[in-house]
Structures are given as structure tokens and as C-alpha cells.
Short mmCIF file of C-alpha atoms and ligand atoms in Angstrom, two decimals:
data_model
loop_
_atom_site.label_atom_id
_atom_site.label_comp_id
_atom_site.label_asym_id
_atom_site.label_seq_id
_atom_site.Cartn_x
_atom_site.Cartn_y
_atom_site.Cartn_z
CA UNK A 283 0.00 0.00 0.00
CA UNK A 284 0.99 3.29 -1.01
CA UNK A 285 2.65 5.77 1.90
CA UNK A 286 0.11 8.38 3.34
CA UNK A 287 1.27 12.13 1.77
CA UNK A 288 0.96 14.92 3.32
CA UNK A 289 1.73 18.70 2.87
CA UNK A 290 3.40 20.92 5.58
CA UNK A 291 5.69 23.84 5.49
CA UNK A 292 9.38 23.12 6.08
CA UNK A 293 12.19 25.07 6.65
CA UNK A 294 15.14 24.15 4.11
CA UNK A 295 18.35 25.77 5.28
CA UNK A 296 19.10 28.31 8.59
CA UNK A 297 18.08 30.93 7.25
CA UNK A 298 14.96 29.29 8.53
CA UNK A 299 12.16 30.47 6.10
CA UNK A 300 9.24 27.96 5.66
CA UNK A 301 8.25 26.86 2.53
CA UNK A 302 5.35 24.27 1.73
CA UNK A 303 6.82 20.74 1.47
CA UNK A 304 5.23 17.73 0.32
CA UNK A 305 6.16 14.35 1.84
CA UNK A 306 4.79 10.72 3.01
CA UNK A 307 4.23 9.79 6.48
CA UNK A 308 3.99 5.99 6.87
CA UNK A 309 1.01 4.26 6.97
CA UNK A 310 -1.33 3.43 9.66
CA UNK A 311 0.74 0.56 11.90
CA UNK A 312 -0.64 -1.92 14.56
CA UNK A 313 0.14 0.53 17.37
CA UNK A 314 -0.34 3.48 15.31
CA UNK A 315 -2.77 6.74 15.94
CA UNK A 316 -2.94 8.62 12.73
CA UNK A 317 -4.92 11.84 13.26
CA UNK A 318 -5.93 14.95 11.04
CA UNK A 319 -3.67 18.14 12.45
CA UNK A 320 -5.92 20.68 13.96
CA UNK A 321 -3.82 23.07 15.22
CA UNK A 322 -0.19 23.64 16.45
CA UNK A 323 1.28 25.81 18.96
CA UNK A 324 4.54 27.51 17.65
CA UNK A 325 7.69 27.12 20.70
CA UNK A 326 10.91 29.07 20.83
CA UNK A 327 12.41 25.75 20.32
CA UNK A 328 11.20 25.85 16.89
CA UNK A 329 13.33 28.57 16.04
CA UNK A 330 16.00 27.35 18.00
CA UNK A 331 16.31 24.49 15.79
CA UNK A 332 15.01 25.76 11.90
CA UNK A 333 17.59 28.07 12.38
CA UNK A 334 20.61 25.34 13.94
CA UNK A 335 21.20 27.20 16.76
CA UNK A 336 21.34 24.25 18.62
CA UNK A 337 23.66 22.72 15.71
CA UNK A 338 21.86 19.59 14.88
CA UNK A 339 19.13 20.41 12.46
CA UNK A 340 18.51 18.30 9.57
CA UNK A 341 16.75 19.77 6.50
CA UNK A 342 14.32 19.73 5.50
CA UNK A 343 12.43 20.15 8.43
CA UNK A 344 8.89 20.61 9.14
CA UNK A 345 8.69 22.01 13.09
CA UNK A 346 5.80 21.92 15.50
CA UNK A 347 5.45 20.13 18.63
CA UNK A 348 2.57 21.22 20.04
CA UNK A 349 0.10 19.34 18.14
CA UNK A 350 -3.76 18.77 18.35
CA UNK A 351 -5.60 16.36 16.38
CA UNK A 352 -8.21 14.40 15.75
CA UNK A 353 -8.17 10.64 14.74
CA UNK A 354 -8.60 9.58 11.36
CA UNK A 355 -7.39 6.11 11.43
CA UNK A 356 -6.21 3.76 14.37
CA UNK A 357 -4.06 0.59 14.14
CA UNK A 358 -5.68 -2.90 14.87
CA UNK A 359 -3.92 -2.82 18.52
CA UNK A 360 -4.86 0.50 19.36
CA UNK A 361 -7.37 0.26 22.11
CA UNK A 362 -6.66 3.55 23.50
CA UNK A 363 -8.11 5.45 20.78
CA UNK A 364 -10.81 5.66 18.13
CA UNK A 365 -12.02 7.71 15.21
CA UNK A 366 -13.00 10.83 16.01
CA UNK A 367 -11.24 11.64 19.11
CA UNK A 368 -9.19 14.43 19.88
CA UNK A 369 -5.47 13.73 20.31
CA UNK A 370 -2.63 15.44 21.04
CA UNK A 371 1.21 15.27 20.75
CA UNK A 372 4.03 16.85 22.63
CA UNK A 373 7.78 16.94 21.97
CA UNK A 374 8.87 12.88 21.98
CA UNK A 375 6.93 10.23 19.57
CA UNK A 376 9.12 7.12 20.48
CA UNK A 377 11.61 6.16 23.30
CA UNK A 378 12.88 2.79 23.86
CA UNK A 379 10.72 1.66 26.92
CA UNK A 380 13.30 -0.55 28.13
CA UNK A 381 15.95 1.75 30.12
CA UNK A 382 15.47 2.70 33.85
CA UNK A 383 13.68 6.37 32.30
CA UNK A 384 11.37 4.67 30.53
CA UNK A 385 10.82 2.35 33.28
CA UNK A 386 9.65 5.30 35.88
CA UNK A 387 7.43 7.15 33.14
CA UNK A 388 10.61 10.12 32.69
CA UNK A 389 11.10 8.60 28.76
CA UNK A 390 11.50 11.90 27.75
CA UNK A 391 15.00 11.32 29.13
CA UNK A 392 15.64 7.94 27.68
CA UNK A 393 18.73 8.20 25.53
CA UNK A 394 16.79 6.92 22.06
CA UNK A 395 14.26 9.04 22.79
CA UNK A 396 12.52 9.40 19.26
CA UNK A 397 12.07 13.70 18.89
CA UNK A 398 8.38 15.00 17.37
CA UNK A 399 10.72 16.46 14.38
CA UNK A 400 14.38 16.48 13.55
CA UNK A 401 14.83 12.86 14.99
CA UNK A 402 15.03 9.24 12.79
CA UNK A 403 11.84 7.29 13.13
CA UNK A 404 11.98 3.70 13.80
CA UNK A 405 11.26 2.73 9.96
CA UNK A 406 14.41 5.24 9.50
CA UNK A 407 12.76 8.52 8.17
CA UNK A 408 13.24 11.62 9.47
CA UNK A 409 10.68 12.85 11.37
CA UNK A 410 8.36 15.99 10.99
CA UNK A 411 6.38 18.26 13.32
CA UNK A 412 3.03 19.41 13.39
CA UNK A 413 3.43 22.12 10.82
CA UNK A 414 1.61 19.65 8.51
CA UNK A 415 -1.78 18.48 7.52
CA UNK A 416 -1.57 14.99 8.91
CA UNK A 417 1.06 12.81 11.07
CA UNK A 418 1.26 8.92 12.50
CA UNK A 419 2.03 8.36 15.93
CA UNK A 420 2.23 5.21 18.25
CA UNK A 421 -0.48 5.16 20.74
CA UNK A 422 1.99 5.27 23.70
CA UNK A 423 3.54 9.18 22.84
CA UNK A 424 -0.49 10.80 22.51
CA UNK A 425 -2.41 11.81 24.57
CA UNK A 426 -6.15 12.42 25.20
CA UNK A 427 -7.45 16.16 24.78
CA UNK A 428 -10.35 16.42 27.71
CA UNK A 429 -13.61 17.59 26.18
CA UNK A 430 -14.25 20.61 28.16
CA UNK A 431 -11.25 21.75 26.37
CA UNK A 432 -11.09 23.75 23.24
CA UNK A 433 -8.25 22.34 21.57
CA UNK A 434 -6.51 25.41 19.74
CA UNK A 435 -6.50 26.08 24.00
CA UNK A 436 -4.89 22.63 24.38
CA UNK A 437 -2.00 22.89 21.91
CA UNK A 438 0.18 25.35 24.22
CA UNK A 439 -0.11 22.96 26.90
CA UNK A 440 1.71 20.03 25.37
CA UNK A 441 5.30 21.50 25.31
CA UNK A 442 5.56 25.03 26.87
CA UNK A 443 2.81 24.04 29.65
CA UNK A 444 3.96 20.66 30.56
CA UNK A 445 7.50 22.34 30.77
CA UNK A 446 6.54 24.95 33.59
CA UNK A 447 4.24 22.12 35.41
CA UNK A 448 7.01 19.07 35.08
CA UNK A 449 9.74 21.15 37.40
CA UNK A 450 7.23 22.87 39.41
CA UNK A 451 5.16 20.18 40.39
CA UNK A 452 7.89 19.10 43.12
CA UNK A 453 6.93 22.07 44.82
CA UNK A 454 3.44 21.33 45.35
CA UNK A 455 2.28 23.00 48.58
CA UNK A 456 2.77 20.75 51.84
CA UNK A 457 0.22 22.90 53.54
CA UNK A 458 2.28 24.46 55.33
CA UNK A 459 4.69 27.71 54.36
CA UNK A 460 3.94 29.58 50.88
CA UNK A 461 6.24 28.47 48.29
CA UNK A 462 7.66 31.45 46.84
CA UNK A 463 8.16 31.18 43.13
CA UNK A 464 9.75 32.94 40.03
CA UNK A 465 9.12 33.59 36.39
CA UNK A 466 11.79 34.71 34.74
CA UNK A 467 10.76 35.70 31.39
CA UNK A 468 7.58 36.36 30.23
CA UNK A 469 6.90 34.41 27.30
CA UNK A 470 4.67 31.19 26.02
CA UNK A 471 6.63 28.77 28.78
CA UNK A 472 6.68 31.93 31.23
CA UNK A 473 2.72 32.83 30.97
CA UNK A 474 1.14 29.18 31.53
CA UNK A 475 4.22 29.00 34.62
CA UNK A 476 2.03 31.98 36.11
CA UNK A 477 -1.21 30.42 36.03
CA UNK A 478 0.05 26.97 36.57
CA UNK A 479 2.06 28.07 40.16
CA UNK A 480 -0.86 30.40 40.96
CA UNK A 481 -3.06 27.17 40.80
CA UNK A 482 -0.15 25.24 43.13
CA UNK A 483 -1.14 27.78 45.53
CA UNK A 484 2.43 29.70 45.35
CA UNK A 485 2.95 33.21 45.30
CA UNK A 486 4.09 34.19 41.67
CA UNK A 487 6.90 36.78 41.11
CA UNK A 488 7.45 37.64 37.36
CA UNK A 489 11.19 39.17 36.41
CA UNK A 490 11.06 40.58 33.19
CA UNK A 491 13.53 42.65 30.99
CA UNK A 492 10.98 45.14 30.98
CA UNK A 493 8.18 47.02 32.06
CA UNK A 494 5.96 46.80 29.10
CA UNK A 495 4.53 43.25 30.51
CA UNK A 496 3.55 44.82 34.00
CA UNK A 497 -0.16 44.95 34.15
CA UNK A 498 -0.78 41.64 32.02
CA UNK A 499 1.13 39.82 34.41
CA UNK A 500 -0.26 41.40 37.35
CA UNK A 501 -3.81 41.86 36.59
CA UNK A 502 -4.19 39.42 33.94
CA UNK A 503 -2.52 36.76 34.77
CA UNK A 504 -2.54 36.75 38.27
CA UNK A 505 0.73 37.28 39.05
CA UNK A 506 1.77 38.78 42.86
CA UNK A 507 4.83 40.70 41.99
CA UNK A 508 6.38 42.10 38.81
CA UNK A 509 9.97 43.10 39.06
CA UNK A 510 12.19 44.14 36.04
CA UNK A 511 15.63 42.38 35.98
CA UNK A 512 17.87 45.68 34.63
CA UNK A 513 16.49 47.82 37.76
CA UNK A 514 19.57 46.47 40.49
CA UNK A 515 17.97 48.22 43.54
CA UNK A 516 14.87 46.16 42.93
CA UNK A 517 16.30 43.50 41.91
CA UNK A 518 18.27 44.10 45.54
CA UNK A 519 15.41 44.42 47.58
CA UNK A 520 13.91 40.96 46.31
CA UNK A 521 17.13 39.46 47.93
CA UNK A 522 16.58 35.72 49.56
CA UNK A 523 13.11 35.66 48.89
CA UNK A 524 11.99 32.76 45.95
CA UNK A 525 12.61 29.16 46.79
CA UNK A 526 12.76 28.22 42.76
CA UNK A 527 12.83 30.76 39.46
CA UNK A 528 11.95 28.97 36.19
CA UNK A 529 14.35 30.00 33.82
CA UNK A 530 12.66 30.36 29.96
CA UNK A 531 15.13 32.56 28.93
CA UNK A 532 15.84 31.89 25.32
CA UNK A 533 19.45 33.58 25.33
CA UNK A 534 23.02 34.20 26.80
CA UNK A 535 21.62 36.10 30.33
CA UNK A 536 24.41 36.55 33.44
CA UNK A 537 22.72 34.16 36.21
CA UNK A 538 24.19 36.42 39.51
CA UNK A 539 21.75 38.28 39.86
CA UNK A 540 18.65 35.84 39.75
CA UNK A 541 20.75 33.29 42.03
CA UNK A 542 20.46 36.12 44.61
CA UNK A 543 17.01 36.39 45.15
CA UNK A 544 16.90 32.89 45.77
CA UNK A 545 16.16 31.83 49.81
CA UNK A 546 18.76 29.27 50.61
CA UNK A 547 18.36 25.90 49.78
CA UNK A 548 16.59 27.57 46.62
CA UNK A 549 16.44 25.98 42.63
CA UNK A 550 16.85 27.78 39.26
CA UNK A 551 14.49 25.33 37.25
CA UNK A 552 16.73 26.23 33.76
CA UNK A 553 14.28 25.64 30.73
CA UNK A 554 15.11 28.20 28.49
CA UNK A 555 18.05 26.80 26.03
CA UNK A 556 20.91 29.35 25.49
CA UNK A 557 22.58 29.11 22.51
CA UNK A 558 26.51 29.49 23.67
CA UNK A 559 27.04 28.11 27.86
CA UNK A 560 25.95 29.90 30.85
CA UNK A 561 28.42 31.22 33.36
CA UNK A 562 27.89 31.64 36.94
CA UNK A 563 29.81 32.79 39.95
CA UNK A 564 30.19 29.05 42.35
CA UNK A 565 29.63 31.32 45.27
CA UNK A 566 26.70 32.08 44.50
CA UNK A 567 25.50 28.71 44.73
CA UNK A 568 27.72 27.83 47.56
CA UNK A 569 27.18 29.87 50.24
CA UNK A 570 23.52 29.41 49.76
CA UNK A 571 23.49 25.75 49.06
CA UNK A 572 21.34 26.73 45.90
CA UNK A 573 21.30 24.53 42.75
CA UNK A 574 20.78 24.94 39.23
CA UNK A 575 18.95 22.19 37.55
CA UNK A 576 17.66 21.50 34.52
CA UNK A 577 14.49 19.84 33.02
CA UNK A 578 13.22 18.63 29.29
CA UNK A 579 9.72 18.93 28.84
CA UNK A 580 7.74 16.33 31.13
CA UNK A 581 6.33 12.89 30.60
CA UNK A 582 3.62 11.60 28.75
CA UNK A 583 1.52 10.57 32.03
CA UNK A 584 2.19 14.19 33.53
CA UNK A 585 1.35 15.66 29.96
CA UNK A 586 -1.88 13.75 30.76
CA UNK A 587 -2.12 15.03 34.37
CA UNK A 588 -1.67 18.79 33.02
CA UNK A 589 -4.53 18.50 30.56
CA UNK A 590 -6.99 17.33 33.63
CA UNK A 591 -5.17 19.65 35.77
CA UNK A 592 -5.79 22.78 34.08
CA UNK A 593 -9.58 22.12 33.33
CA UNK A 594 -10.11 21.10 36.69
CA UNK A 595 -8.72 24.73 37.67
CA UNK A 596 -10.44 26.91 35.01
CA UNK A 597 -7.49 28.07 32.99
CA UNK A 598 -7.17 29.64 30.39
CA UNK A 599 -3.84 30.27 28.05
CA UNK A 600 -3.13 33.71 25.68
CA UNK A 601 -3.13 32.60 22.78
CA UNK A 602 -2.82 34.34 19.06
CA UNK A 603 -4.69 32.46 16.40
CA UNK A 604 -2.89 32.51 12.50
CA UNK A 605 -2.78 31.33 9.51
CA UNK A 606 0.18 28.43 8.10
CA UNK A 607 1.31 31.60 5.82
CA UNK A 608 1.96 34.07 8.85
CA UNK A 609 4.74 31.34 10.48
CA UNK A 610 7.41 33.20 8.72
CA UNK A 611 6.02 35.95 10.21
CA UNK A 612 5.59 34.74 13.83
CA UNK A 613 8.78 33.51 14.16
CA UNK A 614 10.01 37.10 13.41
CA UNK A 615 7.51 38.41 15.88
CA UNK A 616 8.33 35.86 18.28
CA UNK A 617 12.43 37.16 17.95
CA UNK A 618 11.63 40.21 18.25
CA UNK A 619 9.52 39.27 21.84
CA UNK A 620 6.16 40.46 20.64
CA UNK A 621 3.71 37.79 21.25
CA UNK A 622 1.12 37.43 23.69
CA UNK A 623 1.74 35.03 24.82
CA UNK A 624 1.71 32.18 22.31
CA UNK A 625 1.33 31.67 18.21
CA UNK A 626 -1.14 28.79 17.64
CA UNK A 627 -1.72 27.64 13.78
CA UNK A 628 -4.62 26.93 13.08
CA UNK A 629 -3.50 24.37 10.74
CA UNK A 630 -6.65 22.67 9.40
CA UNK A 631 -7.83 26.00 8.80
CA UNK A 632 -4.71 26.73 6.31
CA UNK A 633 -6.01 24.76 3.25
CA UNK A 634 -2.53 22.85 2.57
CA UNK A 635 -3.58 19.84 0.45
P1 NAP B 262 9.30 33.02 24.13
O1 NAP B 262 7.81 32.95 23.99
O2 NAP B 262 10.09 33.69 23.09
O3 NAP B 262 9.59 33.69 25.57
C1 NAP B 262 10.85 33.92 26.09
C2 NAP B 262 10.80 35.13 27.03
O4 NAP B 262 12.11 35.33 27.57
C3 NAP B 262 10.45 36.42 26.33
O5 NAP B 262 9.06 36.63 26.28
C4 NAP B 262 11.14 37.46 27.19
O6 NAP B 262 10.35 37.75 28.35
C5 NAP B 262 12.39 36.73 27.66
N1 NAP B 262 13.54 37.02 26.82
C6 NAP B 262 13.66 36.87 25.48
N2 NAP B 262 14.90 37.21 25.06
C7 NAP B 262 15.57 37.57 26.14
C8 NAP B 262 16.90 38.01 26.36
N3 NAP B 262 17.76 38.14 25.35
N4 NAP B 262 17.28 38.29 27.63
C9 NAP B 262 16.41 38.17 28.63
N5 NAP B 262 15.12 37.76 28.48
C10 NAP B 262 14.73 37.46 27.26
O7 NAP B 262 9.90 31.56 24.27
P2 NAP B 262 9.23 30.21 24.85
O8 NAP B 262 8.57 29.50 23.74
O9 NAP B 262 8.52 30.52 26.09
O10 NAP B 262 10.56 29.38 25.18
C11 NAP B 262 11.49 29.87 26.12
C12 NAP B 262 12.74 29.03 26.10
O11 NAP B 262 12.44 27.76 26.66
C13 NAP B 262 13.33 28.76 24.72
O12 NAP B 262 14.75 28.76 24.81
C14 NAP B 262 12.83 27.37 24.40
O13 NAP B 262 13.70 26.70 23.51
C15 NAP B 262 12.90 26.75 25.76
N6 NAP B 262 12.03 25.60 25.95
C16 NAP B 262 12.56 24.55 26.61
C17 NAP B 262 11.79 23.46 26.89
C18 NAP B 262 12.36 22.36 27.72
O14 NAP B 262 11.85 21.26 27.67
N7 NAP B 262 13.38 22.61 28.50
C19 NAP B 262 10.47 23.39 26.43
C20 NAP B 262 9.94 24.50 25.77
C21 NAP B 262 10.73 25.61 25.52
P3 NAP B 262 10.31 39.21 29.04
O15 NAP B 262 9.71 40.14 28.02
O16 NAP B 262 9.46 38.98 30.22
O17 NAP B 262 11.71 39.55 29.39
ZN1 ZN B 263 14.42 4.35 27.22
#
């Protein structure tokens, strides 16, 4: 039987400019989940990597990790799944469920771990993101979109979301003291780490490289304090006060002066992926027995536990609604840090076959 094709946009060199590309995605296996693309939330990550910044892209490459669908076809096995259904897939489609990561439900650390684009599928093909009109997954790597959720709403939560709620989620609240906690940079990971440690029950401070994100944060949002990471006096006066900061900063930033307001015994939660290495001052960390630790997305099963999570709180994510045509666009907008709070395609809605 002839291989399923499919049209998305790709980029073909780093100079990262999408162009529709026309390929075949492999037909509907025993295990398999092959779904209709709905929409797809657009990450920093995807620019990281059309662009090689993180100096492993293969071309061409169609991005997109935040992916909603619904089911068009299921494999004979699948049992999870039917027609119909709305589906959803985050950054991993494949792992090798046999090392001690996969074993605890943490395969998005298992070293074969099988990426949503930019990785080899296990027929050998490169794989492709979400940026297309159609895409076959195994049942294990999707997960189920709850109905009270609209899922252009849903597509945010499957990398950026599940990346603030992975890290954070150790600091549930023990009932006892507030947990004091950080956002530093106010972006698509930053804005759902607001509402997600708001609905922990922590109190939310937001450090931002500017002021222009104030009121959204704070009366939006819900945040509980807004401070602005050039003012040093500030910054000063916020001194030993956080017990984590997640870190989405998508750049070379000096790490001093955010390892200061941590309380001792305090964690940067480092999600944001810097092009060139970080440097920090050991002190810092020393004489405050503070860590620095980093995290990659979160698991299927908490991917899951977000989507129930966040309905059973109310949320709600910022989202900005376009077209396949406008991802060129975005991306620039997205550089040039002027997006509230998240691009979502509305891929279905693009006419690409
Ligand atoms: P984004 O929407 O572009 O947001 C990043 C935010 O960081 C911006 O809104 C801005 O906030 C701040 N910022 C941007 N450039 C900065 C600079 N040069 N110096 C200081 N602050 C700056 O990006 P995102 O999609 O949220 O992703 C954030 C980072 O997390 C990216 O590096 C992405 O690759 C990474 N990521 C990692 C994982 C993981 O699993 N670890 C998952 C998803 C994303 P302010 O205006 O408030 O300063
Ligand atoms: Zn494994």
C-alpha cells in the first residue's frame, strides 16, 4: 500500500524560512494513531532548531510540537483510541521503553528518545512536526485532549505548559509555608508558569527585561509581583526571597543576579536553552546551598495530568490564532519578543492539500 502524503511547510536551510513541502508519512501501523492536524502551537524551540542554533538540524524540516488532532485512522492494537477523538502530541513520539527512564514514566529522558521532528523514526525517516496536515504516531507518545477543552486552547499545553508544570510540580504545597516562586521571562513557557504556580497555591513573582509586561502579568494573569531584571535596587530588595525561578530565557543572560534572590536551599528550574554556555559565579551557589537544575519537557503521564489539571482549575492560556502563511512571520515576531503570549496555527484551517 501506497505511503500516506501529506503537505506541511518546512524550513530548508538556517536561514529558517518555511516553505510548503510535500512528503509521506507511513502508513497506519498496529500501534499506530494517525490523526488529522488541527492546530499547532509555535515554541521558541522551533526557532532554536530551523535556524541550527542548537547545531543539529537536519533539513528539511517541518517544526511543530505542540500538536492537536483528531483521529482519522487507528491501528488494529490500538485500544486507546478511536475515530474521532481528539489527540494530542508533545515533543517525543518514540523512546525505547526498556531503560530505567522509561521504566519510571521520565522517557522523555531515555537516551533513544525518538524527537516530534528532527529525529530518525523507527522505519528510518526523518521525522516531521506538526506544521503539517496529517502525522502517525504510536499510541503510547499521545495523549487524550479532555472535552471541556477547546483544543486550539490545548496545543500550548503540550510543550511550553507541561515544561513549567514538570519542574514545578515538586513544589506542590505541603500545607504548610507559601512556596515562593519565580518567572523569569515572560513568554509562552513563562505565561502558563504563572497560572500553573498560581493554581499550586504559590505566590508568583514575574522578572522581566521590561516594564511593558507589567499589568498583564499582574492583573491578567494573576501574578503577585512584577519586578524588572535591569532595575539592580529592585532586583536588591527581592534578595533571599523565591525558593525556585523557572528559567525560559531563550538567550546568553548573566545568572548572579537571579541566584540572589533565591532563599537558601533555593532551585533555578533552567528551561530556556541558550545558545553558547551559561556562566555563573560558584559562590553564588555555595554559600547558599542553591542549585541549578535543569528539566526537558515532562512525561507523557504528567502531559496527561496537566490537561486534567488545568480544566479542573479553570485556565485559560493567551493565545494568538494565525494562519500556516503568517509562520514566517511569527517567528520574526516571536524574535523580536512580541507575542502574547503564544502563536497557535490553526493548521486545518490553512487549506494545505
Ligand atoms: P518566548 O515565547 O520567546 O519567551 C521567552 C521570554 O524570555 C520572552 O518573552 C522574554 O520575556 C524573555 N527574553 C527573550 N529574550 C531575552 C533576552 N535576550 N534576555 C532576557 N530575556 C529574554 O519563548 P518560549 O517559547 O517561552 O521558550 C522559552 C525558552 O524555553 C526557549 O529557549 C525554548 O527553547 C525553551 N524551551 C525549553 C523546553 C524544555 O523542555 N526545557 C520546552 C519549551 C521551551 P520578558 O519580556 O518577560 O523579558
Ligand atoms: Zn528508554
Amino acid at each position: 500500500m501506497e505511503e500516506r502524503r501529506v503537505v506541511g511547510w518546512a524550513a530548508r536551510d538556517s536561514t529558517a524560512i518555511l516553505f510548503p513541502y510535500s512528503f509521506t508519512i507511513r502508513n497506519t501501523g498496529p500501534e499506530d494513531v494517525t490523526f488529522k492536524v488541527l492546530y499547532c502551537g509555535m515554541d521558541h524551540t522551533d526557532l532554536h532548531q530551523i535556524r541550527n542554533e542548537i547545531h543539529m538540524t537536519n533539513y528539511p524540516l517541518v517544526p511543530g510540537h505542540e500538536v492537536v488532532g483528531e483521529v482519522v485512522e487507528v491501528g488494529v492494537s490500538v485500544n486507546k483510541f478511536k475515530v474521532g477523538d481528539l489527540v494530542g502530541v508533545g515533543g517525543i513520539i518514540g523512546s525505547c521503553g526498556d531503560c530505567s527512564s522509561c521504566k519510571s514514566s521520565m522517557e522523555q529522558y531515555c537516551k533513544d528518545r525518538i524527537m516530534t521532528y528532527n529525529g530518525v523514526d523507527k522505519d528510518g525517516k526523518p521525522t516531521q512536526g506538526g506544521f503539517s496536515s496529517a502525522m502517525v504516531v504510536h499510541q503510547k507518545y499521545v495523549v487524550r485532549i479532555p472535552g471541556k477543552l477547546a483544543p486550539e486552547q490545548a496545543a500550548p499545553l503540550l510543550c511550553a505548559g507541561v515544561t513549567a508544570y514538570g519542574p514545578m510540580k515538586q513544589f506542590i504545597q505541603s500545607g504548610k509555608a507559601v512556596v515562593n516562586a519565580g518567572i523569569l521571562g515572560l513568554g509562552g513557557v513563562g505565561h502558563l508558569g504563572i497560572m500553573i504556580a498560581k493554581a499550586m497555591g504559590h505566590h508568583v513573582t514575574v522578572i522581566s527585561s521590561s516594564d511593558k509586561k507589567r499589568v498583564e502579568a499582574l492583573e491578567h494573569l494573576g501574578a503577585d509581583a512584577f519586578l524588572i531584571s535591569s532595575n539592580a535596587e529592585e532586583m536588591a530588595r527581592a534578595a533571599d526571597s523565591l525558593d525556585y525561578i523557572l528559567d525560559t530565557v531563550p538567550a546568553v543572560h548573566p545568572l548572579e543576579s537571579y541566584i540572589q534572590l533565591l532563599k537558601v536551599n533555593g532551585k533555578v528550574l533552567m528551561v530556556g536553552v541558550s545558545p553558547k554556555p551559561l556562566q555563573f559565579d560558584s559562590d553564588a551557589l555555595i554559600l547558599g546551598k542553591k542549585s541549578i537544575t535543569g528539566s526537558l519537557m515532562g512525561s507523557i503521564e504528567e502531559t496527561q495530568e496537566l490537561l486534567e489539571f488545568w480544566v479542573e482549575k479553570g485556565l485559560k492560556s493567551r493565545i494568538e490564532i494565525v494562519k500556516m502563511d503568517y509562520a514566517n512571520e511569527a517567528f520574526e515576531r516571536m524574535e523580536r519578543n512580541d507575542v502574547r503570549y503564544r502563536f497557535v496555527i490553526d493548521v486545518a484551517g490553512s487549506n494545505l492539500n
